[in-house]
Amino acid sequence: MNFVAFERAKQGTGASRRLRISGKTPGIVYGGSAEPQLIEVDHNALWHALKKEAFHSSVLDMELNGKTSKVLLRDVQYHPFKQLVLHIDFQRVDEKTKLHMKVPLHFSGAEESPAVKVDKCMVNPVVNELDVSCMPSDLPEFIAVDLSKLEKGSSLHLKDIKLPKGVSAVIRGNKQNPVLVSVVAPVVVVETPAEAAPAADAKGKGKGKK
């Protein structure tokens, strides 16, 4: 995906407020060997771009002053109750340096799995994105995860999925093989048989006495 940015001359609270009133969003580009660059982006174009998953997880082509450079979206600040982007951060991408990025997981096939189809289990994703490390050219827009083999009593772990070529998962903490998807068995309700009605017996005995 590509977007157009413009150099931003002024900074500060007042300058940023005036920029937003004019329909622009202030931002910054940092990283690499160059100095941080103040930019501004058309708000409406940015708002629609932010609705696309790929804008959050892909290497983007930023056009600035007639030149195109590779960047990653790193941070977005939204207004607490207005549909307004207050500020946006991008990081320059060095094509020869590995990057870390959170990539969305796309699950499919759960309805066809024995766990759901046969045993009526519930399939619950534990995470919806994965922190990965790779070269910029290998960064996937998303990682597809097939759930069609899930069975009752099982879980899907990180080592159960196949990552795209050149991509490795970034493990944090002590969990080397974290659970990605859990399978929950249906709750079985055991009905208690109704007790024999003592009233019926009592009624029968009463009729014999005259």
mmCIF file of N, CA and C in Angstrom, residues 12-141:
data_model
loop_
_atom_site.group_PDB
_atom_site.id
_atom_site.type_symbol
_atom_site.label_atom_id
_atom_site.label_comp_id
_atom_site.label_asym_id
_atom_site.label_seq_id
_atom_site.Cartn_x
_atom_site.Cartn_y
_atom_site.Cartn_z
ATOM 1 N N GLY A 12 4.252 21.688 17.694
ATOM 2 C CA GLY A 12 3.685 22.297 18.889
ATOM 3 C C GLY A 12 2.180 22.116 18.905
ATOM 4 N N THR A 13 1.594 22.318 20.089
ATOM 5 C CA THR A 13 0.161 22.087 20.275
ATOM 6 C C THR A 13 -0.691 22.974 19.382
ATOM 7 N N GLY A 14 -0.383 24.269 19.342
ATOM 8 C CA GLY A 14 -1.176 25.193 18.547
ATOM 9 C C GLY A 14 -1.091 24.893 17.060
ATOM 10 N N ALA A 15 0.113 24.628 16.582
ATOM 11 C CA ALA A 15 0.307 24.345 15.159
ATOM 12 C C ALA A 15 -0.413 23.051 14.775
ATOM 13 N N SER A 16 -0.365 22.049 15.658
ATOM 14 C CA SER A 16 -1.029 20.774 15.372
ATOM 15 C C SER A 16 -2.542 20.957 15.345
ATOM 16 N N ARG A 17 -3.071 21.791 16.254
ATOM 17 C CA ARG A 17 -4.524 22.031 16.281
ATOM 18 C C ARG A 17 -4.970 22.696 14.984
ATOM 19 N N ARG A 18 -4.222 23.687 14.539
ATOM 20 C CA ARG A 18 -4.582 24.373 13.289
ATOM 21 C C ARG A 18 -4.486 23.419 12.097
ATOM 22 N N LEU A 19 -3.530 22.537 12.163
ATOM 23 C CA LEU A 19 -3.370 21.565 11.078
ATOM 24 C C LEU A 19 -4.578 20.635 11.003
ATOM 25 N N ARG A 20 -5.057 20.193 12.172
ATOM 26 C CA ARG A 20 -6.227 19.291 12.205
ATOM 27 C C ARG A 20 -7.475 20.012 11.714
ATOM 28 N N ILE A 21 -7.615 21.286 12.072
ATOM 29 C CA ILE A 21 -8.776 22.055 11.601
ATOM 30 C C ILE A 21 -8.784 22.148 10.070
ATOM 31 N N SER A 22 -7.609 22.165 9.482
ATOM 32 C CA SER A 22 -7.510 22.261 8.012
ATOM 33 C C SER A 22 -7.645 20.902 7.329
ATOM 34 N N GLY A 23 -7.917 19.846 8.124
ATOM 35 C CA GLY A 23 -8.141 18.531 7.517
ATOM 36 C C GLY A 23 -6.885 17.693 7.354
ATOM 37 N N LYS A 24 -5.833 18.040 8.063
ATOM 38 C CA LYS A 24 -4.579 17.282 7.987
ATOM 39 C C LYS A 24 -4.267 16.652 9.349
ATOM 40 N N THR A 25 -3.490 15.605 9.334
ATOM 41 C CA THR A 25 -3.060 14.942 10.569
ATOM 42 C C THR A 25 -1.546 15.061 10.706
ATOM 43 N N PRO A 26 -1.058 15.571 11.841
ATOM 44 C CA PRO A 26 0.396 15.638 12.025
ATOM 45 C C PRO A 26 0.969 14.254 12.303
ATOM 46 N N GLY A 27 2.218 14.085 11.898
ATOM 47 C CA GLY A 27 2.871 12.801 12.126
ATOM 48 C C GLY A 27 4.378 12.953 12.110
ATOM 49 N N ILE A 28 5.046 11.830 12.287
ATOM 50 C CA ILE A 28 6.512 11.842 12.298
ATOM 51 C C ILE A 28 7.010 10.532 11.700
ATOM 52 N N VAL A 29 8.156 10.618 11.064
ATOM 53 C CA VAL A 29 8.836 9.432 10.536
ATOM 54 C C VAL A 29 10.204 9.373 11.189
ATOM 55 N N TYR A 30 10.533 8.252 11.778
ATOM 56 C CA TYR A 30 11.821 8.142 12.472
ATOM 57 C C TYR A 30 12.472 6.800 12.137
ATOM 58 N N GLY A 31 13.687 6.634 12.665
ATOM 59 C CA GLY A 31 14.409 5.387 12.449
ATOM 60 C C GLY A 31 15.427 5.506 11.331
ATOM 61 N N GLY A 32 16.311 4.524 11.273
ATOM 62 C CA GLY A 32 17.354 4.551 10.251
ATOM 63 C C GLY A 32 18.440 5.553 10.596
ATOM 64 N N SER A 33 19.202 5.953 9.608
ATOM 65 C CA SER A 33 20.325 6.858 9.847
ATOM 66 C C SER A 33 19.943 8.327 9.713
ATOM 67 N N ALA A 34 18.738 8.597 9.184
ATOM 68 C CA ALA A 34 18.326 9.994 8.982
ATOM 69 C C ALA A 34 17.672 10.557 10.239
ATOM 70 N N GLU A 35 17.596 11.879 10.300
ATOM 71 C CA GLU A 35 16.941 12.549 11.422
ATOM 72 C C GLU A 35 15.426 12.345 11.332
ATOM 73 N N PRO A 36 14.727 12.404 12.475
ATOM 74 C CA PRO A 36 13.261 12.329 12.436
ATOM 75 C C PRO A 36 12.680 13.404 11.523
ATOM 76 N N GLN A 37 11.656 13.030 10.763
ATOM 77 C CA GLN A 37 11.037 13.921 9.785
ATOM 78 C C GLN A 37 9.594 14.218 10.184
ATOM 79 N N LEU A 38 9.283 15.508 10.363
ATOM 80 C CA LEU A 38 7.898 15.881 10.649
ATOM 81 C C LEU A 38 7.092 15.846 9.357
ATOM 82 N N ILE A 39 5.915 15.231 9.426
ATOM 83 C CA ILE A 39 5.086 15.130 8.223
ATOM 84 C C ILE A 39 3.643 15.499 8.557
ATOM 85 N N GLU A 40 2.843 15.677 7.512
ATOM 86 C CA GLU A 40 1.397 15.816 7.659
ATOM 87 C C GLU A 40 0.743 14.989 6.559
ATOM 88 N N VAL A 41 -0.431 14.434 6.902
ATOM 89 C CA VAL A 41 -1.133 13.528 5.983
ATOM 90 C C VAL A 41 -2.585 13.961 5.900
ATOM 91 N N ASP A 42 -3.186 13.847 4.723
ATOM 92 C CA ASP A 42 -4.606 14.154 4.567
ATOM 93 C C ASP A 42 -5.420 13.250 5.490
ATOM 94 N N HIS A 43 -6.267 13.862 6.345
ATOM 95 C CA HIS A 43 -6.950 13.082 7.375
ATOM 96 C C HIS A 43 -7.925 12.061 6.790
ATOM 97 N N ASN A 44 -8.731 12.464 5.813
ATOM 98 C CA ASN A 44 -9.738 11.534 5.295
ATOM 99 C C ASN A 44 -9.091 10.325 4.617
ATOM 100 N N ALA A 45 -8.046 10.569 3.849
ATOM 101 C CA ALA A 45 -7.349 9.465 3.194
ATOM 102 C C ALA A 45 -6.720 8.538 4.246
ATOM 103 N N LEU A 46 -6.171 9.146 5.290
ATOM 104 C CA LEU A 46 -5.568 8.355 6.358
ATOM 105 C C LEU A 46 -6.631 7.544 7.109
ATOM 106 N N TRP A 47 -7.773 8.173 7.374
ATOM 107 C CA TRP A 47 -8.846 7.498 8.116
ATOM 108 C C TRP A 47 -9.299 6.239 7.386
ATOM 109 N N HIS A 48 -9.470 6.344 6.083
ATOM 110 C CA HIS A 48 -9.900 5.173 5.306
ATOM 111 C C HIS A 48 -8.785 4.123 5.212
ATOM 112 N N ALA A 49 -7.547 4.575 5.123
ATOM 113 C CA ALA A 49 -6.430 3.628 5.058
ATOM 114 C C ALA A 49 -6.308 2.840 6.357
ATOM 115 N N LEU A 50 -6.584 3.492 7.480
ATOM 116 C CA LEU A 50 -6.467 2.830 8.784
ATOM 117 C C LEU A 50 -7.519 1.738 8.989
ATOM 118 N N LYS A 51 -8.581 1.760 8.199
ATOM 119 C CA LYS A 51 -9.596 0.715 8.294
ATOM 120 C C LYS A 51 -9.141 -0.583 7.649
ATOM 121 N N LYS A 52 -8.065 -0.523 6.876
ATOM 122 C CA LYS A 52 -7.562 -1.707 6.182
ATOM 123 C C LYS A 52 -6.487 -2.382 7.022
ATOM 124 N N GLU A 53 -6.655 -3.683 7.180
ATOM 125 C CA GLU A 53 -5.723 -4.445 8.008
ATOM 126 C C GLU A 53 -4.297 -4.337 7.494
ATOM 127 N N ALA A 54 -4.146 -4.328 6.179
ATOM 128 C CA ALA A 54 -2.805 -4.312 5.591
ATOM 129 C C ALA A 54 -2.031 -3.042 5.943
ATOM 130 N N PHE A 55 -2.752 -1.945 6.191
ATOM 131 C CA PHE A 55 -2.066 -0.690 6.521
ATOM 132 C C PHE A 55 -1.345 -0.808 7.862
ATOM 133 N N HIS A 56 -1.834 -1.703 8.719
ATOM 134 C CA HIS A 56 -1.261 -1.868 10.056
ATOM 135 C C HIS A 56 -0.126 -2.893 10.087
ATOM 136 N N SER A 57 -0.072 -3.783 9.119
ATOM 137 C CA SER A 57 0.865 -4.910 9.228
ATOM 138 C C SER A 57 1.756 -5.088 7.999
ATOM 139 N N SER A 58 1.773 -4.115 7.108
ATOM 140 C CA SER A 58 2.571 -4.263 5.885
ATOM 141 C C SER A 58 3.624 -3.166 5.800
ATOM 142 N N VAL A 59 4.637 -3.430 4.989
ATOM 143 C CA VAL A 59 5.588 -2.375 4.644
ATOM 144 C C VAL A 59 4.891 -1.442 3.660
ATOM 145 N N LEU A 60 4.856 -0.149 3.994
ATOM 146 C CA LEU A 60 4.118 0.831 3.200
ATOM 147 C C LEU A 60 5.069 1.672 2.358
ATOM 148 N N ASP A 61 4.568 2.112 1.214
ATOM 149 C CA ASP A 61 5.328 3.034 0.359
ATOM 150 C C ASP A 61 4.844 4.445 0.654
ATOM 151 N N MET A 62 5.719 5.268 1.214
ATOM 152 C CA MET A 62 5.364 6.648 1.543
ATOM 153 C C MET A 62 5.970 7.584 0.506
ATOM 154 N N GLU A 63 5.111 8.363 -0.155
ATOM 155 C CA GLU A 63 5.575 9.351 -1.128
ATOM 156 C C GLU A 63 5.743 10.689 -0.415
ATOM 157 N N LEU A 64 6.941 11.211 -0.455
ATOM 158 C CA LEU A 64 7.247 12.488 0.202
ATOM 159 C C LEU A 64 8.235 13.259 -0.652
ATOM 160 N N ASN A 65 7.836 14.441 -1.071
ATOM 161 C CA ASN A 65 8.698 15.291 -1.908
ATOM 162 C C ASN A 65 9.147 14.576 -3.177
ATOM 163 N N GLY A 66 8.243 13.834 -3.775
ATOM 164 C CA GLY A 66 8.560 13.173 -5.039
ATOM 165 C C GLY A 66 9.376 11.902 -4.903
ATOM 166 N N LYS A 67 9.684 11.518 -3.678
ATOM 167 C CA LYS A 67 10.464 10.290 -3.460
ATOM 168 C C LYS A 67 9.622 9.279 -2.689
ATOM 169 N N THR A 68 9.866 8.021 -2.951
ATOM 170 C CA THR A 68 9.140 6.953 -2.260
ATOM 171 C C THR A 68 10.092 6.209 -1.333
ATOM 172 N N SER A 69 9.659 6.035 -0.099
ATOM 173 C CA SER A 69 10.470 5.287 0.866
ATOM 174 C C SER A 69 9.593 4.284 1.600
ATOM 175 N N LYS A 70 10.238 3.261 2.159
ATOM 176 C CA LYS A 70 9.524 2.189 2.854
ATOM 177 C C LYS A 70 9.393 2.543 4.339
ATOM 178 N N VAL A 71 8.171 2.410 4.869
ATOM 179 C CA VAL A 71 7.935 2.693 6.286
ATOM 180 C C VAL A 71 6.953 1.670 6.854
ATOM 181 N N LEU A 72 6.914 1.614 8.183
ATOM 182 C CA LEU A 72 5.939 0.798 8.910
ATOM 183 C C LEU A 72 5.122 1.707 9.826
ATOM 184 N N LEU A 73 3.850 1.414 9.946
ATOM 185 C CA LEU A 73 3.020 2.131 10.905
ATOM 186 C C LEU A 73 3.381 1.640 12.305
ATOM 187 N N ARG A 74 3.709 2.568 13.184
ATOM 188 C CA ARG A 74 4.117 2.183 14.541
ATOM 189 C C ARG A 74 3.161 2.639 15.626
ATOM 190 N N ASP A 75 2.479 3.759 15.428
ATOM 191 C CA ASP A 75 1.580 4.213 16.486
ATOM 192 C C ASP A 75 0.534 5.166 15.899
ATOM 193 N N VAL A 76 -0.681 5.058 16.428
ATOM 194 C CA VAL A 76 -1.766 5.959 16.042
ATOM 195 C C VAL A 76 -2.429 6.470 17.311
ATOM 196 N N GLN A 77 -2.655 7.754 17.382
ATOM 197 C CA GLN A 77 -3.389 8.337 18.506
ATOM 198 C C GLN A 77 -4.734 8.852 18.007
ATOM 199 N N TYR A 78 -5.804 8.298 18.596
ATOM 200 C CA TYR A 78 -7.159 8.706 18.212
ATOM 201 C C TYR A 78 -7.739 9.656 19.270
ATOM 202 N N HIS A 79 -8.667 10.510 18.815
ATOM 203 C CA HIS A 79 -9.442 11.323 19.747
ATOM 204 C C HIS A 79 -10.317 10.383 20.565
ATOM 205 N N PRO A 80 -10.525 10.654 21.873
ATOM 206 C CA PRO A 80 -11.266 9.706 22.718
ATOM 207 C C PRO A 80 -12.710 9.482 22.307
ATOM 208 N N PHE A 81 -13.371 10.457 21.682
ATOM 209 C CA PHE A 81 -14.775 10.221 21.297
ATOM 210 C C PHE A 81 -15.126 10.747 19.906
ATOM 211 N N LYS A 82 -14.253 11.452 19.245
ATOM 212 C CA LYS A 82 -14.514 11.920 17.882
ATOM 213 C C LYS A 82 -13.823 10.994 16.884
ATOM 214 N N GLN A 83 -14.360 10.960 15.672
ATOM 215 C CA GLN A 83 -13.705 10.184 14.616
ATOM 216 C C GLN A 83 -12.548 11.020 14.066
ATOM 217 N N LEU A 84 -11.485 11.059 14.832
ATOM 218 C CA LEU A 84 -10.375 11.947 14.509
ATOM 219 C C LEU A 84 -9.052 11.287 14.889
ATOM 220 N N VAL A 85 -8.125 11.285 13.940
ATOM 221 C CA VAL A 85 -6.775 10.808 14.212
ATOM 222 C C VAL A 85 -5.940 12.013 14.642
ATOM 223 N N LEU A 86 -5.404 11.951 15.841
ATOM 224 C CA LEU A 86 -4.665 13.099 16.381
ATOM 225 C C LEU A 86 -3.219 13.133 15.906
ATOM 226 N N HIS A 87 -2.605 11.965 15.819
ATOM 227 C CA HIS A 87 -1.183 11.915 15.462
ATOM 228 C C HIS A 87 -0.843 10.510 14.973
ATOM 229 N N ILE A 88 0.181 10.428 14.145
ATOM 230 C CA ILE A 88 0.556 9.113 13.617
ATOM 231 C C ILE A 88 2.074 9.013 13.505
ATOM 232 N N ASP A 89 2.609 7.823 13.826
ATOM 233 C CA ASP A 89 4.053 7.589 13.794
ATOM 234 C C ASP A 89 4.390 6.504 12.773
ATOM 235 N N PHE A 90 5.420 6.740 12.005
ATOM 236 C CA PHE A 90 5.930 5.727 11.082
ATOM 237 C C PHE A 90 7.417 5.504 11.362
ATOM 238 N N GLN A 91 7.866 4.296 11.067
ATOM 239 C CA GLN A 91 9.297 3.969 11.210
ATOM 240 C C GLN A 91 9.869 3.625 9.845
ATOM 241 N N ARG A 92 11.019 4.187 9.549
ATOM 242 C CA ARG A 92 11.677 3.866 8.277
ATOM 243 C C ARG A 92 12.092 2.396 8.263
ATOM 244 N N VAL A 93 12.061 1.811 7.098
ATOM 245 C CA VAL A 93 12.427 0.406 6.939
ATOM 246 C C VAL A 93 13.719 0.317 6.142
ATOM 247 N N ASP A 94 14.685 -0.397 6.716
ATOM 248 C CA ASP A 94 15.923 -0.697 6.011
ATOM 249 C C ASP A 94 15.765 -2.086 5.401
ATOM 250 N N GLU A 95 15.807 -2.159 4.099
ATOM 251 C CA GLU A 95 15.537 -3.427 3.413
ATOM 252 C C GLU A 95 16.556 -4.510 3.754
ATOM 253 N N LYS A 96 17.696 -4.119 4.372
ATOM 254 C CA LYS A 96 18.723 -5.106 4.693
ATOM 255 C C LYS A 96 18.744 -5.453 6.187
ATOM 256 N N THR A 97 17.782 -4.944 6.915
ATOM 257 C CA THR A 97 17.737 -5.173 8.361
ATOM 258 C C THR A 97 16.433 -5.853 8.745
ATOM 259 N N LYS A 98 16.528 -6.884 9.606
ATOM 260 C CA LYS A 98 15.320 -7.568 10.070
ATOM 261 C C LYS A 98 14.462 -6.633 10.898
ATOM 262 N N LEU A 99 13.174 -6.846 10.845
ATOM 263 C CA LEU A 99 12.249 -6.028 11.630
ATOM 264 C C LEU A 99 11.362 -6.929 12.488
ATOM 265 N N HIS A 100 10.819 -6.343 13.525
ATOM 266 C CA HIS A 100 9.826 -7.005 14.381
ATOM 267 C C HIS A 100 8.478 -6.384 14.077
ATOM 268 N N MET A 101 7.478 -7.223 13.973
ATOM 269 C CA MET A 101 6.145 -6.712 13.644
ATOM 270 C C MET A 101 5.093 -7.685 14.139
ATOM 271 N N LYS A 102 3.955 -7.163 14.585
ATOM 272 C CA LYS A 102 2.825 -8.018 14.940
ATOM 273 C C LYS A 102 1.969 -8.231 13.696
ATOM 274 N N VAL A 103 1.777 -9.509 13.376
ATOM 275 C CA VAL A 103 1.038 -9.867 12.158
ATOM 276 C C VAL A 103 -0.268 -10.545 12.564
ATOM 277 N N PRO A 104 -1.404 -10.143 11.966
ATOM 278 C CA PRO A 104 -2.687 -10.776 12.328
ATOM 279 C C PRO A 104 -2.745 -12.242 11.907
ATOM 280 N N LEU A 105 -3.450 -13.038 12.713
ATOM 281 C CA LEU A 105 -3.687 -14.444 12.390
ATOM 282 C C LEU A 105 -5.080 -14.566 11.788
ATOM 283 N N HIS A 106 -5.186 -15.264 10.675
ATOM 284 C CA HIS A 106 -6.481 -15.515 10.043
ATOM 285 C C HIS A 106 -6.822 -16.991 10.229
ATOM 286 N N PHE A 107 -7.819 -17.275 11.062
ATOM 287 C CA PHE A 107 -8.213 -18.654 11.342
ATOM 288 C C PHE A 107 -9.285 -19.101 10.356
ATOM 289 N N SER A 108 -9.227 -20.381 9.995
ATOM 290 C CA SER A 108 -10.251 -20.935 9.112
ATOM 291 C C SER A 108 -10.379 -22.431 9.369
ATOM 292 N N GLY A 109 -11.524 -22.992 8.966
ATOM 293 C CA GLY A 109 -11.707 -24.449 9.018
ATOM 294 C C GLY A 109 -12.226 -24.987 10.329
ATOM 295 N N ALA A 110 -12.486 -24.141 11.308
ATOM 296 C CA ALA A 110 -12.912 -24.646 12.619
ATOM 297 C C ALA A 110 -14.224 -25.415 12.523
ATOM 298 N N GLU A 111 -15.150 -24.921 11.680
ATOM 299 C CA GLU A 111 -16.467 -25.574 11.576
ATOM 300 C C GLU A 111 -16.364 -26.975 10.997
ATOM 301 N N GLU A 112 -15.287 -27.251 10.277
ATOM 302 C CA GLU A 112 -15.117 -28.571 9.664
ATOM 303 C C GLU A 112 -14.289 -29.516 10.536
ATOM 304 N N SER A 113 -13.805 -29.043 11.655
ATOM 305 C CA SER A 113 -12.949 -29.875 12.507
ATOM 306 C C SER A 113 -13.771 -30.915 13.261
ATOM 307 N N PRO A 114 -13.190 -32.074 13.594
ATOM 308 C CA PRO A 114 -13.910 -33.065 14.410
ATOM 309 C C PRO A 114 -14.353 -32.488 15.750
ATOM 310 N N ALA A 115 -13.573 -31.567 16.291
ATOM 311 C CA ALA A 115 -13.929 -30.981 17.590
ATOM 312 C C ALA A 115 -15.282 -30.294 17.545
ATOM 313 N N VAL A 116 -15.553 -29.571 16.445
ATOM 314 C CA VAL A 116 -16.811 -28.830 16.325
ATOM 315 C C VAL A 116 -17.892 -29.683 15.676
ATOM 316 N N LYS A 117 -17.528 -30.338 14.575
ATOM 317 C CA LYS A 117 -18.514 -31.060 13.768
ATOM 318 C C LYS A 117 -19.044 -32.305 14.481
ATOM 319 N N VAL A 118 -18.168 -33.012 15.189
ATOM 320 C CA VAL A 118 -18.566 -34.273 15.822
ATOM 321 C C VAL A 118 -18.872 -34.080 17.311
ATOM 322 N N ASP A 119 -17.953 -33.401 18.003
ATOM 323 C CA ASP A 119 -18.076 -33.320 19.466
ATOM 324 C C ASP A 119 -18.686 -32.012 19.964
ATOM 325 N N LYS A 120 -19.084 -31.141 19.045
ATOM 326 C CA LYS A 120 -19.790 -29.900 19.397
ATOM 327 C C LYS A 120 -19.007 -29.027 20.377
ATOM 328 N N CYS A 121 -17.691 -29.029 20.240
ATOM 329 C CA CYS A 121 -16.847 -28.211 21.123
ATOM 330 C C CYS A 121 -16.838 -26.755 20.632
ATOM 331 N N MET A 122 -16.360 -25.893 21.501
ATOM 332 C CA MET A 122 -16.169 -24.490 21.129
ATOM 333 C C MET A 122 -14.682 -24.242 20.895
ATOM 334 N N VAL A 123 -14.373 -23.543 19.812
ATOM 335 C CA VAL A 123 -12.984 -23.217 19.478
ATOM 336 C C VAL A 123 -12.748 -21.746 19.811
ATOM 337 N N ASN A 124 -11.806 -21.492 20.689
ATOM 338 C CA ASN A 124 -11.559 -20.120 21.161
ATOM 339 C C ASN A 124 -10.125 -19.677 20.842
ATOM 340 N N PRO A 125 -9.959 -18.712 19.944
ATOM 341 C CA PRO A 125 -8.618 -18.158 19.722
ATOM 342 C C PRO A 125 -8.110 -17.458 20.991
ATOM 343 N N VAL A 126 -6.908 -17.787 21.397
ATOM 344 C CA VAL A 126 -6.299 -17.163 22.580
ATOM 345 C C VAL A 126 -5.597 -15.864 22.184
ATOM 346 N N VAL A 127 -5.026 -15.840 20.983
ATOM 347 C CA VAL A 127 -4.383 -14.632 20.460
ATOM 348 C C VAL A 127 -4.883 -14.400 19.032
ATOM 349 N N ASN A 128 -4.857 -13.156 18.604
ATOM 350 C CA ASN A 128 -5.301 -12.817 17.250
ATOM 351 C C ASN A 128 -4.175 -12.284 16.372
ATOM 352 N N GLU A 129 -2.991 -12.132 16.948
ATOM 353 C CA GLU A 129 -1.840 -11.681 16.178
ATOM 354 C C GLU A 129 -0.580 -12.290 16.763
ATOM 355 N N LEU A 130 0.464 -12.311 15.934
ATOM 356 C CA LEU A 130 1.711 -12.958 16.343
ATOM 357 C C LEU A 130 2.878 -12.003 16.105
ATOM 358 N N ASP A 131 3.749 -11.893 17.083
ATOM 359 C CA ASP A 131 4.935 -11.052 16.960
ATOM 360 C C ASP A 131 5.985 -11.838 16.183
ATOM 361 N N VAL A 132 6.417 -11.312 15.048
ATOM 362 C CA VAL A 132 7.352 -12.047 14.194
ATOM 363 C C VAL A 132 8.587 -11.213 13.898
ATOM 364 N N SER A 133 9.623 -11.904 13.446
ATOM 365 C CA SER A 133 10.858 -11.267 13.005
ATOM 366 C C SER A 133 11.160 -11.760 11.598
ATOM 367 N N CYS A 134 11.502 -10.848 10.710
ATOM 368 C CA CYS A 134 11.803 -11.247 9.326
ATOM 369 C C CYS A 134 12.419 -10.070 8.577
ATOM 370 N N MET A 135 12.923 -10.357 7.394
ATOM 371 C CA MET A 135 13.366 -9.284 6.528
ATOM 372 C C MET A 135 12.133 -8.571 5.968
ATOM 373 N N PRO A 136 12.234 -7.277 5.684
ATOM 374 C CA PRO A 136 11.058 -6.549 5.193
ATOM 375 C C PRO A 136 10.397 -7.192 3.975
ATOM 376 N N SER A 137 11.184 -7.765 3.101
ATOM 377 C CA SER A 137 10.611 -8.372 1.891
ATOM 378 C C SER A 137 9.830 -9.641 2.199
ATOM 379 N N ASP A 138 10.054 -10.239 3.377
ATOM 380 C CA ASP A 138 9.352 -11.475 3.748
ATOM 381 C C ASP A 138 8.137 -11.224 4.640
ATOM 382 N N LEU A 139 7.890 -9.972 5.017
ATOM 383 C CA LEU A 139 6.797 -9.686 5.954
ATOM 384 C C LEU A 139 5.447 -10.042 5.336
ATOM 385 N N PRO A 140 4.718 -10.995 5.951
ATOM 386 C CA PRO A 140 3.398 -11.356 5.406
ATOM 387 C C PRO A 140 2.333 -10.378 5.869
ATOM 388 N N GLU A 141 1.310 -10.203 5.037
ATOM 389 C CA GLU A 141 0.185 -9.326 5.419
ATOM 390 C C GLU A 141 -0.595 -9.953 6.567
#
